[in-house]
Tab-separated table of C-alpha atoms and ligand atoms in Angstrom:
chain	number	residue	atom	x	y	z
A	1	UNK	CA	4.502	-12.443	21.094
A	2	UNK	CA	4.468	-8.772	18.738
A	3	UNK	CA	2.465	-6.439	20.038
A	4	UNK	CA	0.562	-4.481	17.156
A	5	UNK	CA	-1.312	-1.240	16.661
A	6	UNK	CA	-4.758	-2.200	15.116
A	7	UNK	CA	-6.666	0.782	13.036
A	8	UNK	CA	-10.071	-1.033	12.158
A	9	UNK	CA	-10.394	2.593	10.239
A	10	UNK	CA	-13.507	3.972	8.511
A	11	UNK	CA	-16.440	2.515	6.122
A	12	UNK	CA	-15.492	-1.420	5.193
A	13	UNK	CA	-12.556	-1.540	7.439
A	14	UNK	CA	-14.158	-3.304	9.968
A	15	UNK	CA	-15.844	-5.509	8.482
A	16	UNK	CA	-12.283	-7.082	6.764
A	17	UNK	CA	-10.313	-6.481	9.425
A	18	UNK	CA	-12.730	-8.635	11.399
A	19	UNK	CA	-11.757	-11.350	9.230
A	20	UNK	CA	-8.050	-10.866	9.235
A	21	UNK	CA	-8.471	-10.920	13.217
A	22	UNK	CA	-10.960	-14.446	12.575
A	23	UNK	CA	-7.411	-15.829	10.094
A	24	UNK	CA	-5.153	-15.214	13.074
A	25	UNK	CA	-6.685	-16.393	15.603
A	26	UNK	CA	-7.233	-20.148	13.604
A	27	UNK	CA	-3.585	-19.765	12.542
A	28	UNK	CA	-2.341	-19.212	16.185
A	29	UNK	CA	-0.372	-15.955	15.093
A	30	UNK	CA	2.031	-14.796	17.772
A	31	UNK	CA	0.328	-11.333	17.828
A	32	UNK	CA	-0.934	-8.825	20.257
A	33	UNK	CA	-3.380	-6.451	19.169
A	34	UNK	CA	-3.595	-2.822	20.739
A	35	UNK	CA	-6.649	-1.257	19.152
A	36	UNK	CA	-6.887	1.690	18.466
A	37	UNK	CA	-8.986	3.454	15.555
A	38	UNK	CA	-8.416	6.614	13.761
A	39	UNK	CA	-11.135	8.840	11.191
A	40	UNK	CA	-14.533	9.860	10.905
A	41	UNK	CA	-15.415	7.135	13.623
A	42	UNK	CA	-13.457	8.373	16.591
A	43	UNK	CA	-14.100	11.961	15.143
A	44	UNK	CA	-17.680	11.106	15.698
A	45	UNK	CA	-17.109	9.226	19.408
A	46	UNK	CA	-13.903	10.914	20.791
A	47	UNK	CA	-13.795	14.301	18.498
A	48	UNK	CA	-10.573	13.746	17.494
A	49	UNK	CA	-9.869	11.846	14.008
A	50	UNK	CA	-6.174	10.912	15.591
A	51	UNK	CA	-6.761	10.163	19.365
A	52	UNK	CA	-3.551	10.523	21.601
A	53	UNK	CA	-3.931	6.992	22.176
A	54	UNK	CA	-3.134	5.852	18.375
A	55	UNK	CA	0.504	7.734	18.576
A	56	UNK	CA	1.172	6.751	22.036
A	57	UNK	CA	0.598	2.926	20.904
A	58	UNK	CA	2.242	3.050	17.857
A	59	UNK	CA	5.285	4.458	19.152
A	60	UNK	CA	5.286	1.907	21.608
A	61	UNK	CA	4.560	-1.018	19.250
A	62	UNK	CA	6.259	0.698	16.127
A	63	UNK	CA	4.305	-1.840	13.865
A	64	UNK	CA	0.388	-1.201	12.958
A	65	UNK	CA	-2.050	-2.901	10.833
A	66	UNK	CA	-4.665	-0.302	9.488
A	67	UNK	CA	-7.565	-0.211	7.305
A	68	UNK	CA	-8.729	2.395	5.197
A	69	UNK	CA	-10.115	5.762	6.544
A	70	UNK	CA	-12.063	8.169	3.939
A	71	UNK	CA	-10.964	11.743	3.315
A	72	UNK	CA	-13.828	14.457	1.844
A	73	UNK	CA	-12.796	15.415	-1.441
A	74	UNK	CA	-12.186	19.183	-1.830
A	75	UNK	CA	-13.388	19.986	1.254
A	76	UNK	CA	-13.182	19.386	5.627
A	77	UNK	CA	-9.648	17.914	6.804
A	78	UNK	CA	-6.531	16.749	5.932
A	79	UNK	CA	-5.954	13.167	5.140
A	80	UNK	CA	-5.577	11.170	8.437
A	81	UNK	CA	-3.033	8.689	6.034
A	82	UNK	CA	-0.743	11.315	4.979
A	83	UNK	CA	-0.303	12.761	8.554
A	84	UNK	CA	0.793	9.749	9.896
A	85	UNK	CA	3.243	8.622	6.718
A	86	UNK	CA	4.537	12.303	7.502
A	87	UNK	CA	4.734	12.250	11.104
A	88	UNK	CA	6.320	9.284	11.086
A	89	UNK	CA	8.761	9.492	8.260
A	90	UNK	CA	7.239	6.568	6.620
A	91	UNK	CA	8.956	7.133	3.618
A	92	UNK	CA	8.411	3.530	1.410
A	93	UNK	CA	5.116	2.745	0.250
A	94	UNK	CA	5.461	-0.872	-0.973
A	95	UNK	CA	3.024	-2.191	-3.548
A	96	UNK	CA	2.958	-5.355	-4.460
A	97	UNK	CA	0.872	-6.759	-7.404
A	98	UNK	CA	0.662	-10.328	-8.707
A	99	UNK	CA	-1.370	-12.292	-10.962
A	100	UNK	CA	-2.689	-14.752	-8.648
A	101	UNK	CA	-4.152	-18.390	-9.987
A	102	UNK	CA	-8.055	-18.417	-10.208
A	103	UNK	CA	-8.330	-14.750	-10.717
A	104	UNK	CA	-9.458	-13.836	-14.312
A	105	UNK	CA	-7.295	-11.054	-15.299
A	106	UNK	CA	-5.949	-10.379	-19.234
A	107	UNK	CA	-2.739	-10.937	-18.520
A	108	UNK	CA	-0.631	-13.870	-16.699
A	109	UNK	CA	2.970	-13.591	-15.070
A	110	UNK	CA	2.549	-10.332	-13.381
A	111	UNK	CA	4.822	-9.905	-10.807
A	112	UNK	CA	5.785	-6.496	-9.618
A	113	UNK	CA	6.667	-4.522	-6.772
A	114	UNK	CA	5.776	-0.647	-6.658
A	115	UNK	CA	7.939	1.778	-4.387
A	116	UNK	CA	6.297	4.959	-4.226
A	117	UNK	CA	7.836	8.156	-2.250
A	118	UNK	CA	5.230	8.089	0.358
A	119	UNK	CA	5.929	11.618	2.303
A	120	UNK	CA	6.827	14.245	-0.177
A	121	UNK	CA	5.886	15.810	-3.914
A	122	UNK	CA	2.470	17.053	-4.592
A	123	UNK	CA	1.323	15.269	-1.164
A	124	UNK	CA	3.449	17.703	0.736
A	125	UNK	CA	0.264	19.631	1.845
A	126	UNK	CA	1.451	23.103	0.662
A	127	UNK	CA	-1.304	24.393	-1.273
A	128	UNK	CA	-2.505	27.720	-1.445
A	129	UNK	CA	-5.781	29.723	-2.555
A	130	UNK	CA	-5.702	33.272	-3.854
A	131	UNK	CA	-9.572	34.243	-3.496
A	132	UNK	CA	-9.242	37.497	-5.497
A	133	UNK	CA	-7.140	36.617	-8.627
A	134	UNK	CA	-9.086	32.620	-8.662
A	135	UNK	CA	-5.805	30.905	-8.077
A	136	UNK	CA	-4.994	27.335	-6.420
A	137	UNK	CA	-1.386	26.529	-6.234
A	138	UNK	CA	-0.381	22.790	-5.288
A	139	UNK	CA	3.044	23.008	-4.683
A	140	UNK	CA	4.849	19.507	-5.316
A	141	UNK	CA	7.934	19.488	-2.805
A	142	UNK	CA	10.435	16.760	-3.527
A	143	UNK	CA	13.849	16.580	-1.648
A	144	UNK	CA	17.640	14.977	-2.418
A	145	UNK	CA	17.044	13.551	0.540
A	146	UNK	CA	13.668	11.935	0.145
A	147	UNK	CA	14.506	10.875	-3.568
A	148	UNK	CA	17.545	9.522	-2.482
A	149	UNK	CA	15.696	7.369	0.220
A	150	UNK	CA	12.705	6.038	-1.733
A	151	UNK	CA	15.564	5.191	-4.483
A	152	UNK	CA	17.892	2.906	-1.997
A	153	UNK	CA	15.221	1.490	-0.799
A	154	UNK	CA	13.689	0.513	-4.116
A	155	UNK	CA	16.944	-1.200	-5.129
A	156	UNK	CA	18.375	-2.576	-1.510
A	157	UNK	CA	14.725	-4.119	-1.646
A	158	UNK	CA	15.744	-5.866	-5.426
A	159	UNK	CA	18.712	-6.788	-4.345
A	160	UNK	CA	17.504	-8.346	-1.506
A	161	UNK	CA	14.952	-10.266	-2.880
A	162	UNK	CA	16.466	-11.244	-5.726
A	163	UNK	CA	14.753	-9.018	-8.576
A	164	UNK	CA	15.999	-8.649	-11.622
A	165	UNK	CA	15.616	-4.647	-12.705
A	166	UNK	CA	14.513	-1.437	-10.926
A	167	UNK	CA	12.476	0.857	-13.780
A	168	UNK	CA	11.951	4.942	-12.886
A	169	UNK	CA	9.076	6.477	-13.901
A	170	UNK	CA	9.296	9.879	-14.234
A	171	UNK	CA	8.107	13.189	-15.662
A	172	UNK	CA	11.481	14.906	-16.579
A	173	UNK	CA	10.712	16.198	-19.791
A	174	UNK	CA	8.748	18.964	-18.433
A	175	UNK	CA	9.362	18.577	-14.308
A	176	UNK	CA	12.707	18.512	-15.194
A	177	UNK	CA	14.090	19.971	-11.698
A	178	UNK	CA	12.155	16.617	-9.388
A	179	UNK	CA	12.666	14.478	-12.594
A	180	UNK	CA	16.852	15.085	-12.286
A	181	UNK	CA	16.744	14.354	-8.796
A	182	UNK	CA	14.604	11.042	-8.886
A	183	UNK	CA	17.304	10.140	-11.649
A	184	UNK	CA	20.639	10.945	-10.030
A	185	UNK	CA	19.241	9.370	-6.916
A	186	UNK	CA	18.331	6.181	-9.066
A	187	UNK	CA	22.002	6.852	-10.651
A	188	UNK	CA	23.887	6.432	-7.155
A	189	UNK	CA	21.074	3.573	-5.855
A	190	UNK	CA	22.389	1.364	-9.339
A	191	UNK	CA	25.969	2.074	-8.240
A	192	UNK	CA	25.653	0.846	-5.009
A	193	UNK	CA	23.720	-2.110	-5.922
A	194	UNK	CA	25.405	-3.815	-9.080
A	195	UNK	CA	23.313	-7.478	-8.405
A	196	UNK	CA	20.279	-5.330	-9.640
A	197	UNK	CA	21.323	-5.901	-13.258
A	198	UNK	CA	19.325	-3.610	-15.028
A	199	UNK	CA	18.215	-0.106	-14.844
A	200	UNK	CA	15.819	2.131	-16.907
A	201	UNK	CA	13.624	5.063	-16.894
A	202	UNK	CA	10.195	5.783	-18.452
A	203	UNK	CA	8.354	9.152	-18.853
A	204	UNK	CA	5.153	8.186	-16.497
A	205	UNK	CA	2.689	8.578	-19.761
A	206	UNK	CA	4.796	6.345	-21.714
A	207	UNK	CA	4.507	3.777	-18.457
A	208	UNK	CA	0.932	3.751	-18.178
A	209	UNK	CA	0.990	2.500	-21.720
A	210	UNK	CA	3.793	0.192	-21.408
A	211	UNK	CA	2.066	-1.273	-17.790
A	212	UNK	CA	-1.304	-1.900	-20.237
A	213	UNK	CA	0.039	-3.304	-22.823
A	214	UNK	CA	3.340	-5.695	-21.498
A	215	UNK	CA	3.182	-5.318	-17.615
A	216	UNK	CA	5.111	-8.612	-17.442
A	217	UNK	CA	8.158	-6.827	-18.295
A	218	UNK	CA	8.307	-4.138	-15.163
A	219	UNK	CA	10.197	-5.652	-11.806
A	220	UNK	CA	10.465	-3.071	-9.161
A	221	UNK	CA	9.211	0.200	-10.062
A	222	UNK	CA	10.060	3.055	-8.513
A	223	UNK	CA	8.357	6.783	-8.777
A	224	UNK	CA	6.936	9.840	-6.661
A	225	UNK	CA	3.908	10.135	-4.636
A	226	UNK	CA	0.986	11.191	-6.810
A	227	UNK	CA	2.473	8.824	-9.978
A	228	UNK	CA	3.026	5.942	-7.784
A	229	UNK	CA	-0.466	6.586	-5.995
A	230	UNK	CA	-2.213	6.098	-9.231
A	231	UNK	CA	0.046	3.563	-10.738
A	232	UNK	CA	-0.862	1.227	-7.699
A	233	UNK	CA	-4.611	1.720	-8.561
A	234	UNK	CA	-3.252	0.886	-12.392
A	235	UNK	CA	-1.345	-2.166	-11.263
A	236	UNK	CA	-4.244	-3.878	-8.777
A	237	UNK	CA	-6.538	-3.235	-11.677
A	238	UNK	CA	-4.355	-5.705	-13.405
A	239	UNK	CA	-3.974	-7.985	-11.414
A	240	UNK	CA	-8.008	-8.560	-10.026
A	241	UNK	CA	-8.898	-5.100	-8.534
A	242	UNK	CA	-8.136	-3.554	-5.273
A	243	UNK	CA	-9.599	-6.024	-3.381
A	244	UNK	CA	-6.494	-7.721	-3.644
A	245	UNK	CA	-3.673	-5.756	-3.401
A	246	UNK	CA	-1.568	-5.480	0.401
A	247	UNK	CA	0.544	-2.219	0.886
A	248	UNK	CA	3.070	-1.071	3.454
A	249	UNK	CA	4.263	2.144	4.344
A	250	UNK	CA	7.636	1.958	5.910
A	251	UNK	CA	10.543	4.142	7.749
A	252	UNK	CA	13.649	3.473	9.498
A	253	UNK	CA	11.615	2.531	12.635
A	254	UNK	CA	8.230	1.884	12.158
A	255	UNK	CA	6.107	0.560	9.724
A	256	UNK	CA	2.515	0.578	9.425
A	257	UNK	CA	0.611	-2.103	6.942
A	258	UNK	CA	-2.784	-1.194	4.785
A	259	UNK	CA	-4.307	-2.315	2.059
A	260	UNK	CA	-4.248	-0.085	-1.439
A	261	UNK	CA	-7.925	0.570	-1.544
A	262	UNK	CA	-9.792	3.056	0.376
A	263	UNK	CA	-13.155	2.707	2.333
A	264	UNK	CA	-15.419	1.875	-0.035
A	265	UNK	CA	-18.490	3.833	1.240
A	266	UNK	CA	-20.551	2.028	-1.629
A	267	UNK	CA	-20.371	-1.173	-0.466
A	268	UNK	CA	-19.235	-0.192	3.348
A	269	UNK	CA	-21.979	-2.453	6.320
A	270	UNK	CA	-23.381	-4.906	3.303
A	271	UNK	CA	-20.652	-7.787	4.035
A	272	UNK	CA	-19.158	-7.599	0.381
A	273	UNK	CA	-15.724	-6.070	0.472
A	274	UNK	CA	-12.960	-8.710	-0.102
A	275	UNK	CA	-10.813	-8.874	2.944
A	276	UNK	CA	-8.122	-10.376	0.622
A	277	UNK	CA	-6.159	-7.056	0.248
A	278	UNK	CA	-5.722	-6.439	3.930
A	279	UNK	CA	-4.813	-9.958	4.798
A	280	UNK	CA	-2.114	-9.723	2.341
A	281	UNK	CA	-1.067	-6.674	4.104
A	282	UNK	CA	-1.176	-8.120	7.569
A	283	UNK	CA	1.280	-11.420	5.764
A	284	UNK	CA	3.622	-8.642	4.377
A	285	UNK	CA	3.695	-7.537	8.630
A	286	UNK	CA	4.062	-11.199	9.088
A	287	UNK	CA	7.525	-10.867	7.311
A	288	UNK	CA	8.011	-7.883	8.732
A	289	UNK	CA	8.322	-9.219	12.111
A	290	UNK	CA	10.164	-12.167	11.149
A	291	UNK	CA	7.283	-14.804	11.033
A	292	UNK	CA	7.837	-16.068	7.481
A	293	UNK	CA	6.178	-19.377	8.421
A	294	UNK	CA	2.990	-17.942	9.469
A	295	UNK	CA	2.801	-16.031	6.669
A	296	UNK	CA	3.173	-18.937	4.092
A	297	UNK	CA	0.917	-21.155	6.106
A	298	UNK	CA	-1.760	-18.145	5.848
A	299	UNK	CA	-1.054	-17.297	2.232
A	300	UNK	CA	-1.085	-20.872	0.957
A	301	UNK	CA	-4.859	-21.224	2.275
A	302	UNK	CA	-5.726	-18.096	1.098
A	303	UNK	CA	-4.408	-19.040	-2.329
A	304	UNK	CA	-6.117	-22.079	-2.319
A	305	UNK	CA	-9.472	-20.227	-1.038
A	306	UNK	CA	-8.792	-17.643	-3.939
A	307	UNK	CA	-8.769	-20.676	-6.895
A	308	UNK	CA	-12.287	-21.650	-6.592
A	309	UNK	CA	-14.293	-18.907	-7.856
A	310	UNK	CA	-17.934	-19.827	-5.896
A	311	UNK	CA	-15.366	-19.200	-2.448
A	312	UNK	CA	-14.785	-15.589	-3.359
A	313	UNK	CA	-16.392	-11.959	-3.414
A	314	UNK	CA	-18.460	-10.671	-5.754
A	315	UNK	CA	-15.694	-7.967	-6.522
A	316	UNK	CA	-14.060	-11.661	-7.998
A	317	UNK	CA	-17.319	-12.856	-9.268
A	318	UNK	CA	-18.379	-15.154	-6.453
A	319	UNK	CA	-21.000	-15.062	-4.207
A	320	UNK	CA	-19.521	-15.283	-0.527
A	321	UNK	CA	-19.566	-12.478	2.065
A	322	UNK	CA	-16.442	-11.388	3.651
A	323	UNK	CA	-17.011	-13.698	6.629
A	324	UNK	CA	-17.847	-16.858	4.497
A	325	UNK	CA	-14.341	-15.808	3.015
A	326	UNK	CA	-12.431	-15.790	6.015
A	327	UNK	CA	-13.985	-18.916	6.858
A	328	UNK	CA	-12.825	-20.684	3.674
A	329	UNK	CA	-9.743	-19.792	4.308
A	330	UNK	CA	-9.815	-20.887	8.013
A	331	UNK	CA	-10.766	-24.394	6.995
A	332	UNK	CA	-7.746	-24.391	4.552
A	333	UNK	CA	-5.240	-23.616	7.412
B	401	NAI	P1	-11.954	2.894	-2.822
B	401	NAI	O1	-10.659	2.197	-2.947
B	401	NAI	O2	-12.546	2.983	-1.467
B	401	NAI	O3	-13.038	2.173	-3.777
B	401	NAI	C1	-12.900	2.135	-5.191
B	401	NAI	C2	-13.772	0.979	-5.743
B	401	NAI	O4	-13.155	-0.274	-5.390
B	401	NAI	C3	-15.181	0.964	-5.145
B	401	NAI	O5	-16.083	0.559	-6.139
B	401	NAI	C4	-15.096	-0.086	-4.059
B	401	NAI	O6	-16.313	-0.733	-3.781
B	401	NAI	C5	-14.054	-1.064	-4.611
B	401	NAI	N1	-13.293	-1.711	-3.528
B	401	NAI	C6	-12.335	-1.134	-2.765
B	401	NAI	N2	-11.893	-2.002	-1.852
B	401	NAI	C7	-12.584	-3.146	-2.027
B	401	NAI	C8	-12.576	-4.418	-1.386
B	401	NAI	N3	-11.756	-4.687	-0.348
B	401	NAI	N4	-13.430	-5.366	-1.820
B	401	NAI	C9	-14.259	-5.128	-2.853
B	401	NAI	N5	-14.299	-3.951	-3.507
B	401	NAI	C10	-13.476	-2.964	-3.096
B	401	NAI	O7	-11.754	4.327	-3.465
B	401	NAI	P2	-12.681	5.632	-3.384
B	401	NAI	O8	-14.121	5.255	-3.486
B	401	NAI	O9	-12.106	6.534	-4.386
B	401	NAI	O10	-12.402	6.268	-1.947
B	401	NAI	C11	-13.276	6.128	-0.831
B	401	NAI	C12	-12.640	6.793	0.377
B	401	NAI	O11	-11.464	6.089	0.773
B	401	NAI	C13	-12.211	8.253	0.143
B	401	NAI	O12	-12.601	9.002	1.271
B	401	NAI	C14	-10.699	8.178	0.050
B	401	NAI	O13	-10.073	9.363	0.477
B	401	NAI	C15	-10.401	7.028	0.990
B	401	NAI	N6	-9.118	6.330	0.710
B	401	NAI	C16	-8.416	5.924	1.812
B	401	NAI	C17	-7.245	5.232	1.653
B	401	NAI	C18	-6.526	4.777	2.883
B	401	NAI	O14	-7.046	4.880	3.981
B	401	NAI	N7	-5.325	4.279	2.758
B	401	NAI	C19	-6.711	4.904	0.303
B	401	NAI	C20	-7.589	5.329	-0.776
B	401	NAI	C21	-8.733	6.039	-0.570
């Protein structure tokens, strides 16, 4: 049995995670959920938006599932996501997107995994406001040491998996001090691993056309954290929205699994959200903690679930609310 760390988190996230939970239990997971929520909901009951409790458990279980928890823009605290990616070290945020069958998208045969730098650059949290001259500095941070991390990782995970190429996308035409380190550390990462056959670089404006226009072409994609941020957003876009896409942000020795999306406050308590995105981030954990059978079981009745468009969210053009979802799926199991 794994013991998890489960983050229900703030506006929709407990509404989907209460189908991921429904999915497990039919599918007889070998989990253990400790739960423990973070954000404006335990700021509200406990006054603290990261209770004690949340660290203590995680760095007992060292694996969480979490859903989204909202941030004010411009304004109030820090992001409750980026302090624990930073406390934590959780360097790799993972990013799948696929085209998946029964999902209208404009393109077919997407299949790409995003590594973005998860802990570092313009998320370092160093930003400064002069009152008298009108100034705000955001000061993008990025280390050897990080780059050379995210990098590895990006190409241990092709070679692992069997991808083809590893493509950086940069900005070192004009950032040209964090662009030479993302591509010396992408340099040494192709060295290491010759199976990944191919390597390239793209100035990030140039990508966002390229991802538009032939996204088919891009394997494993690496970048740093505000580009890959938004390039995830670009990706799920691509392949059905962000109710689809799973994420993972992962260190040497813990790893913590959420969906790409946020909390959705505009459709947060009304049953729509898709829980598809966070049960594909719970199956990435799945691998994670070596049950690869479980998660195929899981995913094949979710892909079958996902084909028939009258079984789906209205974010996919159905009708069904995220509980008639899960239950599609459970009868597919
Ligand atoms: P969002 O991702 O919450 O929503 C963007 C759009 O996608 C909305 O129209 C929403 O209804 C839709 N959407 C998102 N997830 C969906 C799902 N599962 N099913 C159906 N439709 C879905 O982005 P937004 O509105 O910019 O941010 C809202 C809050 O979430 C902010 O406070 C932000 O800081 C926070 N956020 C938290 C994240 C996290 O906890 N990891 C990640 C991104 C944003």
């Amino acid at each position: 049995m794994h013991l998890v760390t489960l983050t229900p988190g703030d506006g929709i996230g407990p509404e989907i995670t209460r189908a991921v939970l429904d999915i497990f239990a039919a599918a007889k997971v070998p989990v253990q959920w400790e739960e423990h929520n973070a954000g404006i909901t335990t700021l509200e009951s406990e006054g603290a938006l990261l209770p004690q409790a949340l660290f203590d458990s995680l760095e007992r279980t060292r694996v969480g599932l979490k859903g989204p928890i909202t941030t004010p823009v411009g304004k109030g605290f820090r992001s409750v996501n980026i302090t624990l990616r930073q406390k934590y070290d959780l360097y790799q945020n993972l990013r799948p997107a696929k085209t998946t069958e029964g999902i209208n998208t404009p393109f077919k045969g997407i299949d790409l995994v995003l590594f973005r730098e998860n802990t570092e650059g313009l998320y370092s949290g160093l930003e400064m406001w002069d009152e008298r001259l009108g100034i705000a500095d955001s000061v993008s941070r990025n280390t050897v040491v990080g780059c050379r991390k995210i990098c590895r990782a990006a190409f241990a995970y092709a070679a692992k998996h069997g991808r083809k190429h590893v493509t950086l996308a940069h900005k070192g035409n004009i950032l040209k001090m964090a662009g030479k380190l993302m591509l010396d550390a992408c340099k040494e990462a192709a060295a290491e691993f010759p199976a990944v056959t191919f390597y390239d670089d793209r100035i990030i404006d140039n990508m966002c056309m390229q991802l538009v226009n032939k996204p088919q072409q891009f394997d494993v994609i690496v970048t740093t954290n505000l580009f890959g941020d938004i390039l995830s957003d670009l990706c799920a876009g691509l392949v059905g929205g962000l109710g689809v896409v799973a994420g993972a942000n992962i260190g040497d020795d813990m790893a913590i699994f959420e969906a790409v999306h946020g909390s959705a406050p505009d459709i947060a308590g009304q049953g729509k959200a898709n829980p598809t995105a966070l049960l594909r981030s719970a199956l990435l954990m799945l691998e994670h903690l070596g049950e690869k059978e479980h998660a195929a079981r899981i995913e094949q009745a979710l892909n079958e679930t996902l084909k028939l468009k009258e079984q789906c969210t209205g974010d996919l053009g159905g009708r069904a609310s995220t509980q008639e979802f899960a239950r599609f799926v459970i009868e597919k199991l």
